[in-house]
PDB file of C-alpha atoms in Angstrom:
ATOM      1  CA  UNK A   1      -7.111   8.132 -15.496  1.00  0.00           C
ATOM      2  CA  UNK A   2      -7.370   7.867 -11.567  1.00  0.00           C
ATOM      3  CA  UNK A   3      -7.346  11.292  -9.582  1.00  0.00           C
ATOM      4  CA  UNK A   4      -4.586  10.768  -7.005  1.00  0.00           C
ATOM      5  CA  UNK A   5      -6.923  12.371  -4.488  1.00  0.00           C
ATOM      6  CA  UNK A   6      -9.051   8.979  -4.755  1.00  0.00           C
ATOM      7  CA  UNK A   7      -6.088   6.626  -4.682  1.00  0.00           C
ATOM      8  CA  UNK A   8      -5.371   4.699  -1.511  1.00  0.00           C
ATOM      9  CA  UNK A   9      -3.473   2.023  -0.068  1.00  0.00           C
ATOM     10  CA  UNK A  10      -4.890  -0.969   1.591  1.00  0.00           C
ATOM     11  CA  UNK A  11      -4.016   0.550   4.953  1.00  0.00           C
ATOM     12  CA  UNK A  12      -5.317   4.048   4.047  1.00  0.00           C
ATOM     13  CA  UNK A  13      -2.100   6.090   2.884  1.00  0.00           C
ATOM     14  CA  UNK A  14      -2.890   8.658   0.272  1.00  0.00           C
ATOM     15  CA  UNK A  15      -0.992  10.161  -2.727  1.00  0.00           C
ATOM     16  CA  UNK A  16      -2.328  13.474  -2.955  1.00  0.00           C
ATOM     17  CA  UNK A  17      -1.049  16.921  -1.729  1.00  0.00           C
ATOM     18  CA  UNK A  18      -3.196  16.821   1.344  1.00  0.00           C
ATOM     19  CA  UNK A  19      -2.471  13.270   2.594  1.00  0.00           C
ATOM     20  CA  UNK A  20       0.869  11.264   3.037  1.00  0.00           C
ATOM     21  CA  UNK A  21       2.590   8.051   1.700  1.00  0.00           C
ATOM     22  CA  UNK A  22       6.147   7.175   2.673  1.00  0.00           C
ATOM     23  CA  UNK A  23       7.145   6.736  -0.877  1.00  0.00           C
ATOM     24  CA  UNK A  24       5.923   9.867  -1.996  1.00  0.00           C
ATOM     25  CA  UNK A  25       7.671  11.778   1.075  1.00  0.00           C
ATOM     26  CA  UNK A  26      10.779   9.654   0.350  1.00  0.00           C
ATOM     27  CA  UNK A  27      10.602  10.715  -3.518  1.00  0.00           C
ATOM     28  CA  UNK A  28      10.239  14.605  -2.737  1.00  0.00           C
ATOM     29  CA  UNK A  29      13.105  14.433  -0.061  1.00  0.00           C
ATOM     30  CA  UNK A  30      15.296  13.016  -2.774  1.00  0.00           C
ATOM     31  CA  UNK A  31      14.458  15.354  -5.730  1.00  0.00           C
ATOM     32  CA  UNK A  32      13.811  18.504  -3.823  1.00  0.00           C
ATOM     33  CA  UNK A  33      15.468  18.561  -0.298  1.00  0.00           C
ATOM     34  CA  UNK A  34      18.776  17.116  -1.804  1.00  0.00           C
ATOM     35  CA  UNK A  35      18.797  14.195   0.571  1.00  0.00           C
ATOM     36  CA  UNK A  36      20.691  11.425  -0.591  1.00  0.00           C
ATOM     37  CA  UNK A  37      20.848   7.861   0.735  1.00  0.00           C
ATOM     38  CA  UNK A  38      18.700   5.762   3.020  1.00  0.00           C
ATOM     39  CA  UNK A  39      20.314   6.660   6.312  1.00  0.00           C
ATOM     40  CA  UNK A  40      18.381   9.735   7.844  1.00  0.00           C
ATOM     41  CA  UNK A  41      15.854   9.495   5.174  1.00  0.00           C
ATOM     42  CA  UNK A  42      12.148   9.601   5.808  1.00  0.00           C
ATOM     43  CA  UNK A  43      11.864   6.246   4.689  1.00  0.00           C
ATOM     44  CA  UNK A  44      14.085   5.061   7.511  1.00  0.00           C
ATOM     45  CA  UNK A  45      12.219   7.058  10.100  1.00  0.00           C
ATOM     46  CA  UNK A  46       9.188   5.470   8.739  1.00  0.00           C
ATOM     47  CA  UNK A  47      10.184   1.947   8.965  1.00  0.00           C
ATOM     48  CA  UNK A  48      11.655   2.755  12.542  1.00  0.00           C
ATOM     49  CA  UNK A  49       8.283   4.346  13.784  1.00  0.00           C
ATOM     50  CA  UNK A  50       5.654   1.907  12.244  1.00  0.00           C
ATOM     51  CA  UNK A  51       6.129  -1.439  13.022  1.00  0.00           C
ATOM     52  CA  UNK A  52       2.800  -3.337  13.125  1.00  0.00           C
ATOM     53  CA  UNK A  53       2.638  -6.669  15.022  1.00  0.00           C
ATOM     54  CA  UNK A  54       0.380  -8.465  12.752  1.00  0.00           C
ATOM     55  CA  UNK A  55      -2.049  -8.153   9.545  1.00  0.00           C
ATOM     56  CA  UNK A  56      -4.739  -6.556  11.764  1.00  0.00           C
ATOM     57  CA  UNK A  57      -2.692  -3.947  13.053  1.00  0.00           C
ATOM     58  CA  UNK A  58      -1.226  -3.087   9.302  1.00  0.00           C
ATOM     59  CA  UNK A  59      -4.761  -2.098   8.335  1.00  0.00           C
ATOM     60  CA  UNK A  60      -4.412   0.922  10.759  1.00  0.00           C
ATOM     61  CA  UNK A  61      -7.993   1.607  10.812  1.00  0.00           C
ATOM     62  CA  UNK A  62      -9.419  -1.933  11.538  1.00  0.00           C
ATOM     63  CA  UNK A  63      -8.361  -2.261  15.189  1.00  0.00           C
ATOM     64  CA  UNK A  64     -11.715  -3.996  15.870  1.00  0.00           C
ATOM     65  CA  UNK A  65     -11.598  -6.024  12.780  1.00  0.00           C
ATOM     66  CA  UNK A  66     -11.366  -9.818  12.227  1.00  0.00           C
ATOM     67  CA  UNK A  67      -9.410 -11.308  15.481  1.00  0.00           C
ATOM     68  CA  UNK A  68      -8.100 -14.047  13.093  1.00  0.00           C
ATOM     69  CA  UNK A  69      -5.838 -11.639  11.365  1.00  0.00           C
ATOM     70  CA  UNK A  70      -3.743 -11.160  14.540  1.00  0.00           C
ATOM     71  CA  UNK A  71      -2.733 -14.827  13.621  1.00  0.00           C
ATOM     72  CA  UNK A  72      -0.965 -13.534  10.359  1.00  0.00           C
ATOM     73  CA  UNK A  73       2.164 -11.631   9.503  1.00  0.00           C
ATOM     74  CA  UNK A  74       1.574  -7.879   8.830  1.00  0.00           C
ATOM     75  CA  UNK A  75       2.339  -8.072   5.254  1.00  0.00           C
ATOM     76  CA  UNK A  76      -0.585 -10.296   4.661  1.00  0.00           C
ATOM     77  CA  UNK A  77      -3.032  -7.287   3.933  1.00  0.00           C
ATOM     78  CA  UNK A  78      -6.136  -9.575   3.604  1.00  0.00           C
ATOM     79  CA  UNK A  79      -9.214  -7.381   2.486  1.00  0.00           C
ATOM     80  CA  UNK A  80     -12.944  -8.275   3.012  1.00  0.00           C
ATOM     81  CA  UNK A  81     -13.609  -8.754  -0.838  1.00  0.00           C
ATOM     82  CA  UNK A  82     -10.685 -10.865  -1.738  1.00  0.00           C
ATOM     83  CA  UNK A  83     -11.728 -14.430  -2.669  1.00  0.00           C
ATOM     84  CA  UNK A  84      -8.809 -16.308  -1.176  1.00  0.00           C
ATOM     85  CA  UNK A  85      -8.639 -16.988   2.506  1.00  0.00           C
ATOM     86  CA  UNK A  86      -6.123 -15.312   4.988  1.00  0.00           C
ATOM     87  CA  UNK A  87      -3.552 -18.296   4.841  1.00  0.00           C
ATOM     88  CA  UNK A  88      -3.748 -18.225   1.138  1.00  0.00           C
ATOM     89  CA  UNK A  89      -3.257 -14.491   0.808  1.00  0.00           C
ATOM     90  CA  UNK A  90      -0.233 -14.686   3.293  1.00  0.00           C
ATOM     91  CA  UNK A  91       1.330 -17.382   0.769  1.00  0.00           C
ATOM     92  CA  UNK A  92       0.970 -15.030  -2.138  1.00  0.00           C
ATOM     93  CA  UNK A  93       1.985 -11.895  -0.572  1.00  0.00           C
ATOM     94  CA  UNK A  94       5.310 -13.621   0.708  1.00  0.00           C
ATOM     95  CA  UNK A  95       5.847 -15.198  -2.951  1.00  0.00           C
ATOM     96  CA  UNK A  96       5.322 -11.825  -4.107  1.00  0.00           C
ATOM     97  CA  UNK A  97       7.879 -10.226  -1.646  1.00  0.00           C
ATOM     98  CA  UNK A  98      10.404 -13.000  -2.657  1.00  0.00           C
ATOM     99  CA  UNK A  99      10.088 -12.058  -6.250  1.00  0.00           C
ATOM    100  CA  UNK A 100      10.550  -8.348  -5.591  1.00  0.00           C
ATOM    101  CA  UNK A 101      13.651  -9.027  -3.980  1.00  0.00           C
ATOM    102  CA  UNK A 102      15.155 -11.519  -6.419  1.00  0.00           C
ATOM    103  CA  UNK A 103      14.298  -8.809  -9.068  1.00  0.00           C
ATOM    104  CA  UNK A 104      16.230  -6.345  -7.076  1.00  0.00           C
ATOM    105  CA  UNK A 105      19.321  -9.016  -7.162  1.00  0.00           C
ATOM    106  CA  UNK A 106      19.042 -10.374  -3.930  1.00  0.00           C
ATOM    107  CA  UNK A 107      17.990 -14.001  -4.201  1.00  0.00           C
ATOM    108  CA  UNK A 108      18.158 -14.786  -0.381  1.00  0.00           C
ATOM    109  CA  UNK A 109      15.706 -12.432   0.957  1.00  0.00           C
ATOM    110  CA  UNK A 110      12.376 -13.810   1.762  1.00  0.00           C
ATOM    111  CA  UNK A 111       9.184 -12.162   3.471  1.00  0.00           C
ATOM    112  CA  UNK A 112      10.986 -12.249   6.801  1.00  0.00           C
ATOM    113  CA  UNK A 113      13.349  -9.424   5.723  1.00  0.00           C
ATOM    114  CA  UNK A 114      10.473  -7.011   5.787  1.00  0.00           C
ATOM    115  CA  UNK A 115       7.635  -5.413   3.570  1.00  0.00           C
ATOM    116  CA  UNK A 116       7.499  -2.188   1.884  1.00  0.00           C
ATOM    117  CA  UNK A 117       4.683  -0.520   3.539  1.00  0.00           C
ATOM    118  CA  UNK A 118       5.872  -0.918   7.229  1.00  0.00           C
ATOM    119  CA  UNK A 119       8.676  -1.779   9.201  1.00  0.00           C
ATOM    120  CA  UNK A 120      10.473  -3.479  10.693  1.00  0.00           C
ATOM    121  CA  UNK A 121      12.732  -4.272   7.484  1.00  0.00           C
ATOM    122  CA  UNK A 122      16.345  -5.672   7.404  1.00  0.00           C
ATOM    123  CA  UNK A 123      19.155  -3.303   6.347  1.00  0.00           C
ATOM    124  CA  UNK A 124      19.136  -5.100   2.929  1.00  0.00           C
ATOM    125  CA  UNK A 125      15.485  -4.833   2.343  1.00  0.00           C
ATOM    126  CA  UNK A 126      15.494  -1.267   3.207  1.00  0.00           C
ATOM    127  CA  UNK A 127      18.080  -0.435   0.806  1.00  0.00           C
ATOM    128  CA  UNK A 128      16.192  -2.295  -1.926  1.00  0.00           C
ATOM    129  CA  UNK A 129      13.140  -0.089  -1.303  1.00  0.00           C
ATOM    130  CA  UNK A 130      15.185   3.034  -1.241  1.00  0.00           C
ATOM    131  CA  UNK A 131      16.992   2.184  -4.423  1.00  0.00           C
ATOM    132  CA  UNK A 132      13.807   1.528  -6.260  1.00  0.00           C
ATOM    133  CA  UNK A 133      12.284   4.771  -5.093  1.00  0.00           C
ATOM    134  CA  UNK A 134      15.268   6.919  -6.469  1.00  0.00           C
ATOM    135  CA  UNK A 135      15.699   4.545  -9.569  1.00  0.00           C
ATOM    136  CA  UNK A 136      11.983   5.490 -10.688  1.00  0.00           C
ATOM    137  CA  UNK A 137      12.332   8.780  -9.453  1.00  0.00           C
ATOM    138  CA  UNK A 138      15.402   9.611 -11.731  1.00  0.00           C
ATOM    139  CA  UNK A 139      13.948   7.801 -14.775  1.00  0.00           C
ATOM    140  CA  UNK A 140      10.830   9.636 -14.765  1.00  0.00           C
ATOM    141  CA  UNK A 141      12.427  12.935 -13.933  1.00  0.00           C
ATOM    142  CA  UNK A 142      14.515  12.321 -17.019  1.00  0.00           C
ATOM    143  CA  UNK A 143      12.816  10.610 -19.656  1.00  0.00           C
ATOM    144  CA  UNK A 144       9.135  11.392 -18.320  1.00  0.00           C
ATOM    145  CA  UNK A 145       6.393   8.733 -17.763  1.00  0.00           C
ATOM    146  CA  UNK A 146       5.573   6.333 -20.681  1.00  0.00           C
ATOM    147  CA  UNK A 147       2.839   4.290 -19.937  1.00  0.00           C
ATOM    148  CA  UNK A 148       3.626   1.897 -23.067  1.00  0.00           C
ATOM    149  CA  UNK A 149       7.070   1.231 -21.471  1.00  0.00           C
ATOM    150  CA  UNK A 150       6.165   0.854 -17.981  1.00  0.00           C
ATOM    151  CA  UNK A 151       5.469  -2.901 -18.401  1.00  0.00           C
ATOM    152  CA  UNK A 152       2.388  -3.833 -16.180  1.00  0.00           C
ATOM    153  CA  UNK A 153      -0.231  -1.098 -15.543  1.00  0.00           C
ATOM    154  CA  UNK A 154      -0.918   0.307 -12.051  1.00  0.00           C
ATOM    155  CA  UNK A 155      -3.748  -2.131 -10.808  1.00  0.00           C
ATOM    156  CA  UNK A 156      -6.535  -0.918  -8.448  1.00  0.00           C
ATOM    157  CA  UNK A 157      -9.938  -2.031  -7.014  1.00  0.00           C
ATOM    158  CA  UNK A 158     -12.483   0.363  -7.157  1.00  0.00           C
ATOM    159  CA  UNK A 159     -14.454   0.784  -4.015  1.00  0.00           C
ATOM    160  CA  UNK A 160     -17.830   2.516  -4.189  1.00  0.00           C
ATOM    161  CA  UNK A 161     -19.753   3.899  -1.083  1.00  0.00           C
ATOM    162  CA  UNK A 162     -22.736   6.100  -1.613  1.00  0.00           C
ATOM    163  CA  UNK A 163     -21.832   6.741  -5.160  1.00  0.00           C
ATOM    164  CA  UNK A 164     -18.294   8.072  -4.585  1.00  0.00           C
ATOM    165  CA  UNK A 165     -15.241   5.996  -5.242  1.00  0.00           C
ATOM    166  CA  UNK A 166     -11.947   5.427  -3.719  1.00  0.00           C
ATOM    167  CA  UNK A 167      -9.393   3.252  -5.648  1.00  0.00           C
ATOM    168  CA  UNK A 168      -7.268   0.448  -3.666  1.00  0.00           C
ATOM    169  CA  UNK A 169      -4.112   0.053  -5.267  1.00  0.00           C
ATOM    170  CA  UNK A 170      -2.677  -3.364  -5.777  1.00  0.00           C
ATOM    171  CA  UNK A 171       0.412  -2.992  -7.983  1.00  0.00           C
ATOM    172  CA  UNK A 172       2.548   0.203  -8.857  1.00  0.00           C
ATOM    173  CA  UNK A 173       2.893   2.051  -5.770  1.00  0.00           C
ATOM    174  CA  UNK A 174       6.552   3.008  -6.350  1.00  0.00           C
ATOM    175  CA  UNK A 175       5.634   4.573  -9.835  1.00  0.00           C
ATOM    176  CA  UNK A 176       2.582   6.323  -8.689  1.00  0.00           C
ATOM    177  CA  UNK A 177       4.403   7.682  -5.572  1.00  0.00           C
ATOM    178  CA  UNK A 178       7.023   9.363  -8.125  1.00  0.00           C
ATOM    179  CA  UNK A 179       4.422  10.869 -10.095  1.00  0.00           C
ATOM    180  CA  UNK A 180       2.622  12.203  -7.322  1.00  0.00           C
ATOM    181  CA  UNK A 181       5.762  13.742  -5.977  1.00  0.00           C
ATOM    182  CA  UNK A 182       6.474  15.349  -9.359  1.00  0.00           C
ATOM    183  CA  UNK A 183       3.244  17.014  -9.418  1.00  0.00           C
ATOM    184  CA  UNK A 184       0.770  14.726 -11.347  1.00  0.00           C
ATOM    185  CA  UNK A 185      -2.763  14.969 -10.414  1.00  0.00           C
ATOM    186  CA  UNK A 186      -3.913  11.840 -11.959  1.00  0.00           C
ATOM    187  CA  UNK A 187      -2.435   8.219 -13.189  1.00  0.00           C
ATOM    188  CA  UNK A 188      -3.700   5.726 -15.798  1.00  0.00           C
ATOM    189  CA  UNK A 189      -4.767   2.542 -13.927  1.00  0.00           C
ATOM    190  CA  UNK A 190      -6.312  -0.876 -14.940  1.00  0.00           C
ATOM    191  CA  UNK A 191      -9.080  -2.067 -12.963  1.00  0.00           C
ATOM    192  CA  UNK A 192      -9.072  -5.368 -11.107  1.00  0.00           C
ATOM    193  CA  UNK A 193     -12.507  -5.388  -9.974  1.00  0.00           C
ATOM    194  CA  UNK A 194     -15.238  -3.092  -8.857  1.00  0.00           C
ATOM    195  CA  UNK A 195     -16.988  -3.655  -5.358  1.00  0.00           C
ATOM    196  CA  UNK A 196     -19.956  -1.790  -3.905  1.00  0.00           C
ATOM    197  CA  UNK A 197     -20.554  -1.310  -0.078  1.00  0.00           C
ATOM    198  CA  UNK A 198     -24.214  -1.841  -0.989  1.00  0.00           C
ATOM    199  CA  UNK A 199     -23.037  -5.454  -1.725  1.00  0.00           C
ATOM    200  CA  UNK A 200     -21.118  -6.095   1.261  1.00  0.00           C
ATOM    201  CA  UNK A 201     -23.131  -9.215   2.305  1.00  0.00           C
ATOM    202  CA  UNK A 202     -21.875 -10.996  -0.676  1.00  0.00           C
ATOM    203  CA  UNK A 203     -18.036  -9.981  -0.436  1.00  0.00           C
ATOM    204  CA  UNK A 204     -16.550 -13.539  -0.173  1.00  0.00           C
ATOM    205  CA  UNK A 205     -14.818 -13.053   3.087  1.00  0.00           C
ATOM    206  CA  UNK A 206     -18.012 -11.458   4.731  1.00  0.00           C
ATOM    207  CA  UNK A 207     -20.024 -14.116   3.309  1.00  0.00           C
ATOM    208  CA  UNK A 208     -17.578 -16.661   4.986  1.00  0.00           C
ATOM    209  CA  UNK A 209     -17.594 -15.174   8.302  1.00  0.00           C
ATOM    210  CA  UNK A 210     -14.026 -14.133   8.280  1.00  0.00           C
ATOM    211  CA  UNK A 211     -15.167 -10.632   8.156  1.00  0.00           C
ATOM    212  CA  UNK A 212     -18.496  -9.351   9.781  1.00  0.00           C
ATOM    213  CA  UNK A 213     -20.405  -6.814   7.808  1.00  0.00           C
ATOM    214  CA  UNK A 214     -19.693  -4.269  10.505  1.00  0.00           C
ATOM    215  CA  UNK A 215     -15.824  -5.001  10.368  1.00  0.00           C
ATOM    216  CA  UNK A 216     -15.968  -4.654   6.543  1.00  0.00           C
ATOM    217  CA  UNK A 217     -18.280  -1.306   6.642  1.00  0.00           C
ATOM    218  CA  UNK A 218     -15.875   0.137   9.194  1.00  0.00           C
ATOM    219  CA  UNK A 219     -12.857  -0.848   6.905  1.00  0.00           C
ATOM    220  CA  UNK A 220     -14.222   0.804   3.827  1.00  0.00           C
ATOM    221  CA  UNK A 221     -15.305   4.022   6.013  1.00  0.00           C
ATOM    222  CA  UNK A 222     -11.479   4.129   6.879  1.00  0.00           C
ATOM    223  CA  UNK A 223     -10.652   4.077   3.114  1.00  0.00           C
ATOM    224  CA  UNK A 224     -12.689   7.132   2.496  1.00  0.00           C
ATOM    225  CA  UNK A 225     -11.915   9.145   5.850  1.00  0.00           C
ATOM    226  CA  UNK A 226      -8.557   8.273   7.126  1.00  0.00           C
ATOM    227  CA  UNK A 227      -6.308  11.273   7.653  1.00  0.00           C
ATOM    228  CA  UNK A 228      -3.033   9.831   6.589  1.00  0.00           C
ATOM    229  CA  UNK A 229      -1.184  13.338   6.845  1.00  0.00           C
ATOM    230  CA  UNK A 230      -2.478  13.830  10.563  1.00  0.00           C
ATOM    231  CA  UNK A 231      -1.467  10.178  11.104  1.00  0.00           C
ATOM    232  CA  UNK A 232       2.074  10.857   9.787  1.00  0.00           C
ATOM    233  CA  UNK A 233       2.239  14.102  11.830  1.00  0.00           C
ATOM    234  CA  UNK A 234       1.597  12.418  14.925  1.00  0.00           C
ATOM    235  CA  UNK A 235       4.476  10.525  14.408  1.00  0.00           C
ATOM    236  CA  UNK A 236       6.967  13.234  13.514  1.00  0.00           C
ATOM    237  CA  UNK A 237       7.153  12.267   9.795  1.00  0.00           C
ATOM    238  CA  UNK A 238       5.932  15.426   8.562  1.00  0.00           C
TER     239      UNK A 238
END
């Protein structure tokens, strides 16, 4: 069981009451503020106001990170502990986005249509993301959350720094966002891996020189310290 206060997206968005995540805010708006439809929603505002130009900018806190990430699309989300190289990660993420769109009933949309955690997105992709949030919100509100029936678990990487942990989510953000908006304080997760900052020199992308040790350390500090609520407030999203 993972406390929401310790759960993070790859760019630092948070799921707890004192944090901020676009899917949590959209779910809360739908369930509690009576807003129906993507047009005028917080999700629409988010996609309009947060449009990173590349994979480095998409990390939010890694402006001094690996310059090579400037050469990759924003959806790449290449992290220092991953085994695969940036170009391989780009291909994996592009496939994941295509698969998500196909599961939503649109076989024509590829990664160029946009990614759920930032803009710009096409109108079709925006509707896919919004409908997905609404569908899960309505289902869990009505039937509760049954881990056994949810299919794949929420998956995370446990990141340790000085004896504390943050859990970087890989799969299951929509589900967790709805649970957070409904007041849950922890969610069941499965660990993909555990990484420790003490072993940063041995992380694959640091060892290979894609990320420097200082860049990787700064990124981990971001996961622990980033104030997502303040970031959203500065953009008029709260």
